Amino acid sequence: MPGAIPKFNQHAATYDANRSRIIPPFADFYGVAVEAVSLSGGRPSRILDLGAGTGMLTGFLLDAYPDCGVTLFDGADRMLEKAREALRGRPVSFVQSDLYGQLPDGPWDAVVSALAIHHLEDHGKRHVFDEVMRTLRPGGIFVNSEHVLGPTQFLDDEYRRWHEAEARAAGIHDREWAAAQDRMTADHLSPLPDQLEWLEQAGFHDVDCLFKNRGYAVMFGRRPPEADAGASGAANA
């Protein structure tokens, strides 16, 4: 993650300009994540957005839940500056820190992330999953919209070919694609099945992939309510 921060600061000024063209399943990729927040039960009042960048996901969440308070957590100061501009006047707060460290204490109704945790190595991803579990309230949910590694080399190569072809068809220019490729050098992609298993090992229940299109996936997990956790412990005794 520390290596990713300079790259995202470098691209902060232009990062949002081509998001819908650089992410082929853009509408579903973000839309499913926003819809999944309702699974926290009722209307959320406190959300933590990890690797929030310029605040795009937070903006979509506040469109759906305008009275919710969102804390944006990111290590790149210039990205957060863009978020402050984009979200001025909305119920947000900001924490500049590293995902390898401790997350802000909740309890959070939901913790969300989009295209951030894949910059961590595998042990870092597992650390984040553990921290999210620690900071969620009972019944709270985690939604992670991510770029994932193909399950085989053949399929991963196909995912990458498809990604570029779709982005080009959407109108991405050579300079924009080169910038995206430069950011991707900070990626540490992991297969989807591994990450779902890590979520379960961190203690999440109801773990699933809510959406997937090639290398884009929306992962979900729920911290069990206290009653569920007690019943599970009794059943395993």
PDB file of C-alpha atoms in Angstrom:
ATOM      1  CA  MET A   1       0.000   0.000   0.000  1.00  0.00           C
ATOM      2  CA  PRO A   2       2.735   2.579   0.740  1.00  0.00           C
ATOM      3  CA  GLY A   3       3.967   2.149  -2.843  1.00  0.00           C
ATOM      4  CA  ALA A   4       0.487   2.842  -4.187  1.00  0.00           C
ATOM      5  CA  ILE A   5       0.048   6.155  -2.364  1.00  0.00           C
ATOM      6  CA  PRO A   6       2.503   8.204  -4.509  1.00  0.00           C
ATOM      7  CA  LYS A   7       0.941   6.850  -7.704  1.00  0.00           C
ATOM      8  CA  PHE A   8      -2.555   7.842  -6.640  1.00  0.00           C
ATOM      9  CA  ASN A   9      -1.395  11.264  -5.496  1.00  0.00           C
ATOM     10  CA  GLN A  10       0.203  11.655  -8.927  1.00  0.00           C
ATOM     11  CA  HIS A  11      -3.075  10.850 -10.716  1.00  0.00           C
ATOM     12  CA  ALA A  12      -5.462  12.545  -8.253  1.00  0.00           C
ATOM     13  CA  ALA A  13      -6.346  15.499 -10.502  1.00  0.00           C
ATOM     14  CA  THR A  14      -7.578  13.298 -13.366  1.00  0.00           C
ATOM     15  CA  TYR A  15      -8.598  10.129 -11.520  1.00  0.00           C
ATOM     16  CA  ASP A  16     -12.393  10.559 -11.776  1.00  0.00           C
ATOM     17  CA  ALA A  17     -12.504  11.743 -15.375  1.00  0.00           C
ATOM     18  CA  ASN A  18     -12.584   8.293 -16.988  1.00  0.00           C
ATOM     19  CA  ARG A  19     -13.885   5.995 -14.233  1.00  0.00           C
ATOM     20  CA  SER A  20     -16.977   4.901 -16.169  1.00  0.00           C
ATOM     21  CA  ARG A  21     -14.837   4.103 -19.216  1.00  0.00           C
ATOM     22  CA  ILE A  22     -11.956   2.381 -17.410  1.00  0.00           C
ATOM     23  CA  ILE A  23     -14.287   0.100 -15.376  1.00  0.00           C
ATOM     24  CA  PRO A  24     -16.415  -1.798 -17.918  1.00  0.00           C
ATOM     25  CA  PRO A  25     -19.170  -2.910 -15.476  1.00  0.00           C
ATOM     26  CA  PHE A  26     -19.176   0.501 -13.754  1.00  0.00           C
ATOM     27  CA  ALA A  27     -22.914   0.817 -13.008  1.00  0.00           C
ATOM     28  CA  ASP A  28     -23.344  -2.658 -11.502  1.00  0.00           C
ATOM     29  CA  PHE A  29     -19.957  -2.640  -9.803  1.00  0.00           C
ATOM     30  CA  TYR A  30     -20.869   0.412  -7.724  1.00  0.00           C
ATOM     31  CA  GLY A  31     -24.652  -0.030  -7.773  1.00  0.00           C
ATOM     32  CA  VAL A  32     -24.600  -3.493  -6.211  1.00  0.00           C
ATOM     33  CA  ALA A  33     -22.288  -2.219  -3.460  1.00  0.00           C
ATOM     34  CA  VAL A  34     -24.662   0.624  -2.597  1.00  0.00           C
ATOM     35  CA  GLU A  35     -27.678  -1.715  -2.609  1.00  0.00           C
ATOM     36  CA  ALA A  36     -25.859  -4.186  -0.350  1.00  0.00           C
ATOM     37  CA  VAL A  37     -25.525  -1.586   2.404  1.00  0.00           C
ATOM     38  CA  SER A  38     -29.256  -2.017   3.068  1.00  0.00           C
ATOM     39  CA  LEU A  39     -28.435  -5.512   4.366  1.00  0.00           C
ATOM     40  CA  SER A  40     -27.090  -3.887   7.528  1.00  0.00           C
ATOM     41  CA  GLY A  41     -30.746  -3.539   8.582  1.00  0.00           C
ATOM     42  CA  GLY A  42     -32.684  -0.304   8.331  1.00  0.00           C
ATOM     43  CA  ARG A  43     -30.975   2.888   7.222  1.00  0.00           C
ATOM     44  CA  PRO A  44     -27.289   3.090   8.175  1.00  0.00           C
ATOM     45  CA  SER A  45     -26.134   6.041  10.252  1.00  0.00           C
ATOM     46  CA  ARG A  46     -22.341   5.413  10.301  1.00  0.00           C
ATOM     47  CA  ILE A  47     -20.297   4.111   7.353  1.00  0.00           C
ATOM     48  CA  LEU A  48     -16.523   3.783   6.958  1.00  0.00           C
ATOM     49  CA  ASP A  49     -15.182   3.972   3.380  1.00  0.00           C
ATOM     50  CA  LEU A  50     -11.738   2.338   3.147  1.00  0.00           C
ATOM     51  CA  GLY A  51      -9.336   3.597   0.501  1.00  0.00           C
ATOM     52  CA  ALA A  52     -11.981   6.187  -0.265  1.00  0.00           C
ATOM     53  CA  GLY A  53      -9.834   8.143  -2.733  1.00  0.00           C
ATOM     54  CA  THR A  54     -11.733  11.007  -4.331  1.00  0.00           C
ATOM     55  CA  GLY A  55     -14.977   9.991  -2.626  1.00  0.00           C
ATOM     56  CA  MET A  56     -16.812   8.447  -5.566  1.00  0.00           C
ATOM     57  CA  LEU A  57     -18.329   5.529  -3.629  1.00  0.00           C
ATOM     58  CA  THR A  58     -19.140   7.811  -0.698  1.00  0.00           C
ATOM     59  CA  GLY A  59     -20.990  10.121  -3.067  1.00  0.00           C
ATOM     60  CA  PHE A  60     -23.131   7.255  -4.345  1.00  0.00           C
ATOM     61  CA  LEU A  61     -23.834   6.152  -0.768  1.00  0.00           C
ATOM     62  CA  LEU A  62     -24.900   9.629   0.293  1.00  0.00           C
ATOM     63  CA  ASP A  63     -27.200   9.871  -2.713  1.00  0.00           C
ATOM     64  CA  ALA A  64     -28.944   6.753  -1.364  1.00  0.00           C
ATOM     65  CA  TYR A  65     -28.615   7.630   2.345  1.00  0.00           C
ATOM     66  CA  PRO A  66     -28.332  11.431   2.576  1.00  0.00           C
ATOM     67  CA  ASP A  67     -28.604  11.497   6.385  1.00  0.00           C
ATOM     68  CA  CYS A  68     -25.810   8.981   6.939  1.00  0.00           C
ATOM     69  CA  GLY A  69     -22.404  10.087   8.200  1.00  0.00           C
ATOM     70  CA  VAL A  70     -19.475   8.676   6.221  1.00  0.00           C
ATOM     71  CA  THR A  71     -15.829   8.623   7.291  1.00  0.00           C
ATOM     72  CA  LEU A  72     -13.398   8.496   4.368  1.00  0.00           C
ATOM     73  CA  PHE A  73     -10.141   6.664   5.113  1.00  0.00           C
ATOM     74  CA  ASP A  74      -7.205   6.896   2.705  1.00  0.00           C
ATOM     75  CA  GLY A  75      -3.444   7.288   2.729  1.00  0.00           C
ATOM     76  CA  ALA A  76      -3.189   9.637  -0.274  1.00  0.00           C
ATOM     77  CA  ASP A  77      -3.577  13.257   0.813  1.00  0.00           C
ATOM     78  CA  ARG A  78      -4.204  14.599  -2.694  1.00  0.00           C
ATOM     79  CA  MET A  79      -6.986  12.095  -3.297  1.00  0.00           C
ATOM     80  CA  LEU A  80      -8.642  13.174  -0.051  1.00  0.00           C
ATOM     81  CA  GLU A  81      -8.290  16.820  -1.105  1.00  0.00           C
ATOM     82  CA  LYS A  82     -10.349  15.998  -4.199  1.00  0.00           C
ATOM     83  CA  ALA A  83     -12.889  14.222  -1.987  1.00  0.00           C
ATOM     84  CA  ARG A  84     -13.197  17.275   0.271  1.00  0.00           C
ATOM     85  CA  GLU A  85     -13.955  19.410  -2.782  1.00  0.00           C
ATOM     86  CA  ALA A  86     -16.449  16.939  -4.260  1.00  0.00           C
ATOM     87  CA  LEU A  87     -18.282  16.323  -0.979  1.00  0.00           C
ATOM     88  CA  ARG A  88     -18.273  19.834   0.478  1.00  0.00           C
ATOM     89  CA  GLY A  89     -21.373  20.407   2.600  1.00  0.00           C
ATOM     90  CA  ARG A  90     -22.191  16.720   2.985  1.00  0.00           C
ATOM     91  CA  PRO A  91     -21.987  14.734   6.275  1.00  0.00           C
ATOM     92  CA  VAL A  92     -18.437  13.423   5.900  1.00  0.00           C
ATOM     93  CA  SER A  93     -15.217  13.264   7.886  1.00  0.00           C
ATOM     94  CA  PHE A  94     -11.708  12.257   6.861  1.00  0.00           C
ATOM     95  CA  VAL A  95      -8.914  10.081   8.224  1.00  0.00           C
ATOM     96  CA  GLN A  96      -5.555   9.965   6.449  1.00  0.00           C
ATOM     97  CA  SER A  97      -3.811   6.714   7.351  1.00  0.00           C
ATOM     98  CA  ASP A  98      -2.525   3.405   6.022  1.00  0.00           C
ATOM     99  CA  LEU A  99      -4.641   0.264   5.619  1.00  0.00           C
ATOM    100  CA  TYR A 100      -1.816  -1.786   7.127  1.00  0.00           C
ATOM    101  CA  GLY A 101      -2.476  -0.010  10.432  1.00  0.00           C
ATOM    102  CA  GLN A 102      -5.446   0.137  12.773  1.00  0.00           C
ATOM    103  CA  LEU A 103      -8.839   1.178  11.432  1.00  0.00           C
ATOM    104  CA  PRO A 104     -10.906   3.854  13.190  1.00  0.00           C
ATOM    105  CA  ASP A 105     -12.992   2.443  16.006  1.00  0.00           C
ATOM    106  CA  GLY A 106     -16.693   2.091  15.242  1.00  0.00           C
ATOM    107  CA  PRO A 107     -19.059   0.683  15.838  1.00  0.00           C
ATOM    108  CA  TRP A 108     -19.838   1.019  12.108  1.00  0.00           C
ATOM    109  CA  ASP A 109     -23.111  -0.037  10.530  1.00  0.00           C
ATOM    110  CA  ALA A 110     -21.211  -0.751   7.328  1.00  0.00           C
ATOM    111  CA  VAL A 111     -17.625  -0.732   6.129  1.00  0.00           C
ATOM    112  CA  VAL A 112     -17.242  -0.385   2.371  1.00  0.00           C
ATOM    113  CA  SER A 113     -14.376  -0.247  -0.071  1.00  0.00           C
ATOM    114  CA  ALA A 114     -13.925   0.040  -3.828  1.00  0.00           C
ATOM    115  CA  LEU A 115     -10.722  -0.743  -5.708  1.00  0.00           C
ATOM    116  CA  ALA A 116      -8.418  -0.174  -2.743  1.00  0.00           C
ATOM    117  CA  ILE A 117      -7.679  -3.351  -0.781  1.00  0.00           C
ATOM    118  CA  HIS A 118      -6.187  -5.068  -3.844  1.00  0.00           C
ATOM    119  CA  HIS A 119      -3.151  -2.820  -3.398  1.00  0.00           C
ATOM    120  CA  LEU A 120      -2.280  -4.787  -0.248  1.00  0.00           C
ATOM    121  CA  GLU A 121      -0.368  -8.034  -0.214  1.00  0.00           C
ATOM    122  CA  ASP A 122      -2.304 -11.071   0.997  1.00  0.00           C
ATOM    123  CA  HIS A 123      -1.351 -10.669   4.657  1.00  0.00           C
ATOM    124  CA  GLY A 124      -2.464  -7.046   4.432  1.00  0.00           C
ATOM    125  CA  LYS A 125      -5.858  -8.023   3.031  1.00  0.00           C
ATOM    126  CA  ARG A 126      -6.347 -10.486   5.876  1.00  0.00           C
ATOM    127  CA  HIS A 127      -5.341  -7.803   8.388  1.00  0.00           C
ATOM    128  CA  VAL A 128      -7.980  -5.451   6.963  1.00  0.00           C
ATOM    129  CA  PHE A 129     -10.661  -8.148   7.108  1.00  0.00           C
ATOM    130  CA  ASP A 130      -9.807  -8.762  10.773  1.00  0.00           C
ATOM    131  CA  GLU A 131      -9.902  -5.032  11.524  1.00  0.00           C
ATOM    132  CA  VAL A 132     -13.236  -4.588   9.762  1.00  0.00           C
ATOM    133  CA  MET A 133     -14.712  -7.415  11.841  1.00  0.00           C
ATOM    134  CA  ARG A 134     -13.370  -5.770  15.007  1.00  0.00           C
ATOM    135  CA  THR A 135     -14.883  -2.364  14.253  1.00  0.00           C
ATOM    136  CA  LEU A 136     -18.322  -3.362  12.891  1.00  0.00           C
ATOM    137  CA  ARG A 137     -21.311  -3.417  15.213  1.00  0.00           C
ATOM    138  CA  PRO A 138     -23.063  -6.789  15.600  1.00  0.00           C
ATOM    139  CA  GLY A 139     -25.118  -7.262  12.442  1.00  0.00           C
ATOM    140  CA  GLY A 140     -22.971  -4.742  10.576  1.00  0.00           C
ATOM    141  CA  ILE A 141     -21.804  -5.532   7.052  1.00  0.00           C
ATOM    142  CA  PHE A 142     -18.691  -5.328   4.898  1.00  0.00           C
ATOM    143  CA  VAL A 143     -18.932  -4.674   1.154  1.00  0.00           C
ATOM    144  CA  ASN A 144     -15.760  -4.811  -0.921  1.00  0.00           C
ATOM    145  CA  SER A 145     -15.940  -3.957  -4.637  1.00  0.00           C
ATOM    146  CA  GLU A 146     -12.659  -5.243  -5.971  1.00  0.00           C
ATOM    147  CA  HIS A 147     -10.391  -6.131  -8.832  1.00  0.00           C
ATOM    148  CA  VAL A 148      -9.572  -9.830  -8.453  1.00  0.00           C
ATOM    149  CA  LEU A 149      -7.093 -12.247  -9.981  1.00  0.00           C
ATOM    150  CA  GLY A 150      -8.370 -14.824 -12.450  1.00  0.00           C
ATOM    151  CA  PRO A 151      -8.534 -18.396 -11.084  1.00  0.00           C
ATOM    152  CA  THR A 152      -6.089 -19.604 -13.768  1.00  0.00           C
ATOM    153  CA  GLN A 153      -3.436 -17.916 -15.891  1.00  0.00           C
ATOM    154  CA  PHE A 154      -5.537 -18.550 -19.003  1.00  0.00           C
ATOM    155  CA  LEU A 155      -8.561 -16.783 -17.523  1.00  0.00           C
ATOM    156  CA  ASP A 156      -6.548 -13.970 -15.958  1.00  0.00           C
ATOM    157  CA  ASP A 157      -4.993 -13.231 -19.358  1.00  0.00           C
ATOM    158  CA  GLU A 158      -8.487 -13.252 -20.871  1.00  0.00           C
ATOM    159  CA  TYR A 159      -9.782 -10.890 -18.173  1.00  0.00           C
ATOM    160  CA  ARG A 160      -6.972  -8.431 -18.929  1.00  0.00           C
ATOM    161  CA  ARG A 161      -7.535  -8.654 -22.696  1.00  0.00           C
ATOM    162  CA  TRP A 162     -11.277  -8.083 -22.196  1.00  0.00           C
ATOM    163  CA  HIS A 163     -10.654  -5.152 -19.851  1.00  0.00           C
ATOM    164  CA  GLU A 164      -8.539  -3.264 -22.367  1.00  0.00           C
ATOM    165  CA  ALA A 165     -10.874  -4.082 -25.276  1.00  0.00           C
ATOM    166  CA  GLU A 166     -13.919  -2.835 -23.350  1.00  0.00           C
ATOM    167  CA  ALA A 167     -12.137   0.310 -22.178  1.00  0.00           C
ATOM    168  CA  ARG A 168     -10.979   1.075 -25.719  1.00  0.00           C
ATOM    169  CA  ALA A 169     -14.502   0.515 -27.054  1.00  0.00           C
ATOM    170  CA  ALA A 170     -15.801   2.955 -24.411  1.00  0.00           C
ATOM    171  CA  GLY A 171     -13.445   5.638 -25.728  1.00  0.00           C
ATOM    172  CA  ILE A 172     -10.365   5.414 -23.519  1.00  0.00           C
ATOM    173  CA  HIS A 173      -7.430   7.220 -25.142  1.00  0.00           C
ATOM    174  CA  ASP A 174      -3.843   5.966 -25.208  1.00  0.00           C
ATOM    175  CA  ARG A 175      -2.715   8.433 -22.537  1.00  0.00           C
ATOM    176  CA  GLU A 176      -5.589   7.466 -20.220  1.00  0.00           C
ATOM    177  CA  TRP A 177      -4.917   3.760 -20.663  1.00  0.00           C
ATOM    178  CA  ALA A 178      -1.196   4.316 -20.008  1.00  0.00           C
ATOM    179  CA  ALA A 179      -2.071   6.125 -16.761  1.00  0.00           C
ATOM    180  CA  ALA A 180      -4.348   3.260 -15.735  1.00  0.00           C
ATOM    181  CA  GLN A 181      -1.592   0.765 -16.502  1.00  0.00           C
ATOM    182  CA  ASP A 182       0.825   2.788 -14.382  1.00  0.00           C
ATOM    183  CA  ARG A 183      -1.579   2.643 -11.420  1.00  0.00           C
ATOM    184  CA  MET A 184      -1.985  -1.099 -11.937  1.00  0.00           C
ATOM    185  CA  THR A 185       1.713  -1.636 -11.283  1.00  0.00           C
ATOM    186  CA  ALA A 186       0.817  -1.118  -7.594  1.00  0.00           C
ATOM    187  CA  ASP A 187      -1.735  -3.968  -7.682  1.00  0.00           C
ATOM    188  CA  HIS A 188      -1.439  -7.196  -5.695  1.00  0.00           C
ATOM    189  CA  LEU A 189      -4.475  -9.071  -6.991  1.00  0.00           C
ATOM    190  CA  SER A 190      -5.727 -12.197  -5.208  1.00  0.00           C
ATOM    191  CA  PRO A 191      -8.225 -14.827  -6.414  1.00  0.00           C
ATOM    192  CA  LEU A 192     -11.841 -14.365  -5.359  1.00  0.00           C
ATOM    193  CA  PRO A 193     -12.208 -17.795  -3.655  1.00  0.00           C
ATOM    194  CA  ASP A 194      -9.197 -17.084  -1.452  1.00  0.00           C
ATOM    195  CA  GLN A 195     -10.628 -13.768  -0.320  1.00  0.00           C
ATOM    196  CA  LEU A 196     -14.050 -15.239   0.463  1.00  0.00           C
ATOM    197  CA  GLU A 197     -12.298 -17.877   2.572  1.00  0.00           C
ATOM    198  CA  TRP A 198     -10.294 -15.201   4.395  1.00  0.00           C
ATOM    199  CA  LEU A 199     -13.520 -13.346   5.201  1.00  0.00           C
ATOM    200  CA  GLU A 200     -14.963 -16.503   6.754  1.00  0.00           C
ATOM    201  CA  GLN A 201     -11.759 -17.088   8.696  1.00  0.00           C
ATOM    202  CA  ALA A 202     -12.023 -13.529  10.046  1.00  0.00           C
ATOM    203  CA  GLY A 203     -15.413 -14.457  11.480  1.00  0.00           C
ATOM    204  CA  PHE A 204     -17.815 -13.103   8.866  1.00  0.00           C
ATOM    205  CA  HIS A 205     -21.106 -14.865   8.242  1.00  0.00           C
ATOM    206  CA  ASP A 206     -23.214 -14.918   5.059  1.00  0.00           C
ATOM    207  CA  VAL A 207     -20.070 -14.487   2.956  1.00  0.00           C
ATOM    208  CA  ASP A 208     -20.762 -14.334  -0.767  1.00  0.00           C
ATOM    209  CA  CYS A 209     -19.906 -12.694  -4.062  1.00  0.00           C
ATOM    210  CA  LEU A 210     -22.891 -10.496  -4.947  1.00  0.00           C
ATOM    211  CA  PHE A 211     -21.635  -9.526  -8.414  1.00  0.00           C
ATOM    212  CA  LYS A 212     -18.842 -10.660 -10.719  1.00  0.00           C
ATOM    213  CA  ASN A 213     -17.853  -9.794 -14.255  1.00  0.00           C
ATOM    214  CA  ARG A 214     -14.415 -11.136 -15.213  1.00  0.00           C
ATOM    215  CA  GLY A 215     -11.937  -9.498 -12.837  1.00  0.00           C
ATOM    216  CA  TYR A 216     -14.480  -7.255 -11.088  1.00  0.00           C
ATOM    217  CA  ALA A 217     -16.277  -8.621  -8.041  1.00  0.00           C
ATOM    218  CA  VAL A 218     -18.381  -7.340  -5.137  1.00  0.00           C
ATOM    219  CA  MET A 219     -17.728  -9.331  -1.949  1.00  0.00           C
ATOM    220  CA  PHE A 220     -20.009  -9.337   1.070  1.00  0.00           C
ATOM    221  CA  GLY A 221     -19.806 -10.467   4.682  1.00  0.00           C
ATOM    222  CA  ARG A 222     -21.809  -9.798   7.854  1.00  0.00           C
ATOM    223  CA  ARG A 223     -20.696  -9.648  11.438  1.00  0.00           C
ATOM    224  CA  PRO A 224     -23.159 -11.937  13.194  1.00  0.00           C
ATOM    225  CA  PRO A 225     -25.558 -10.399  15.699  1.00  0.00           C
ATOM    226  CA  GLU A 226     -24.728 -11.381  19.273  1.00  0.00           C
ATOM    227  CA  ALA A 227     -27.559 -13.938  19.348  1.00  0.00           C
ATOM    228  CA  ASP A 228     -26.302 -15.594  16.158  1.00  0.00           C
ATOM    229  CA  ALA A 229     -22.747 -15.663  17.450  1.00  0.00           C
ATOM    230  CA  GLY A 230     -23.862 -17.292  20.688  1.00  0.00           C
ATOM    231  CA  ALA A 231     -25.944 -19.891  18.878  1.00  0.00           C
ATOM    232  CA  SER A 232     -23.047 -20.685  16.575  1.00  0.00           C
ATOM    233  CA  GLY A 233     -20.709 -21.111  19.538  1.00  0.00           C
ATOM    234  CA  ALA A 234     -23.193 -23.394  21.312  1.00  0.00           C
ATOM    235  CA  ALA A 235     -23.649 -25.510  18.192  1.00  0.00           C
ATOM    236  CA  ASN A 236     -19.899 -25.963  17.894  1.00  0.00           C
ATOM    237  CA  ALA A 237     -19.367 -26.753  21.562  1.00  0.00           C
TER     238      ALA A 237
END
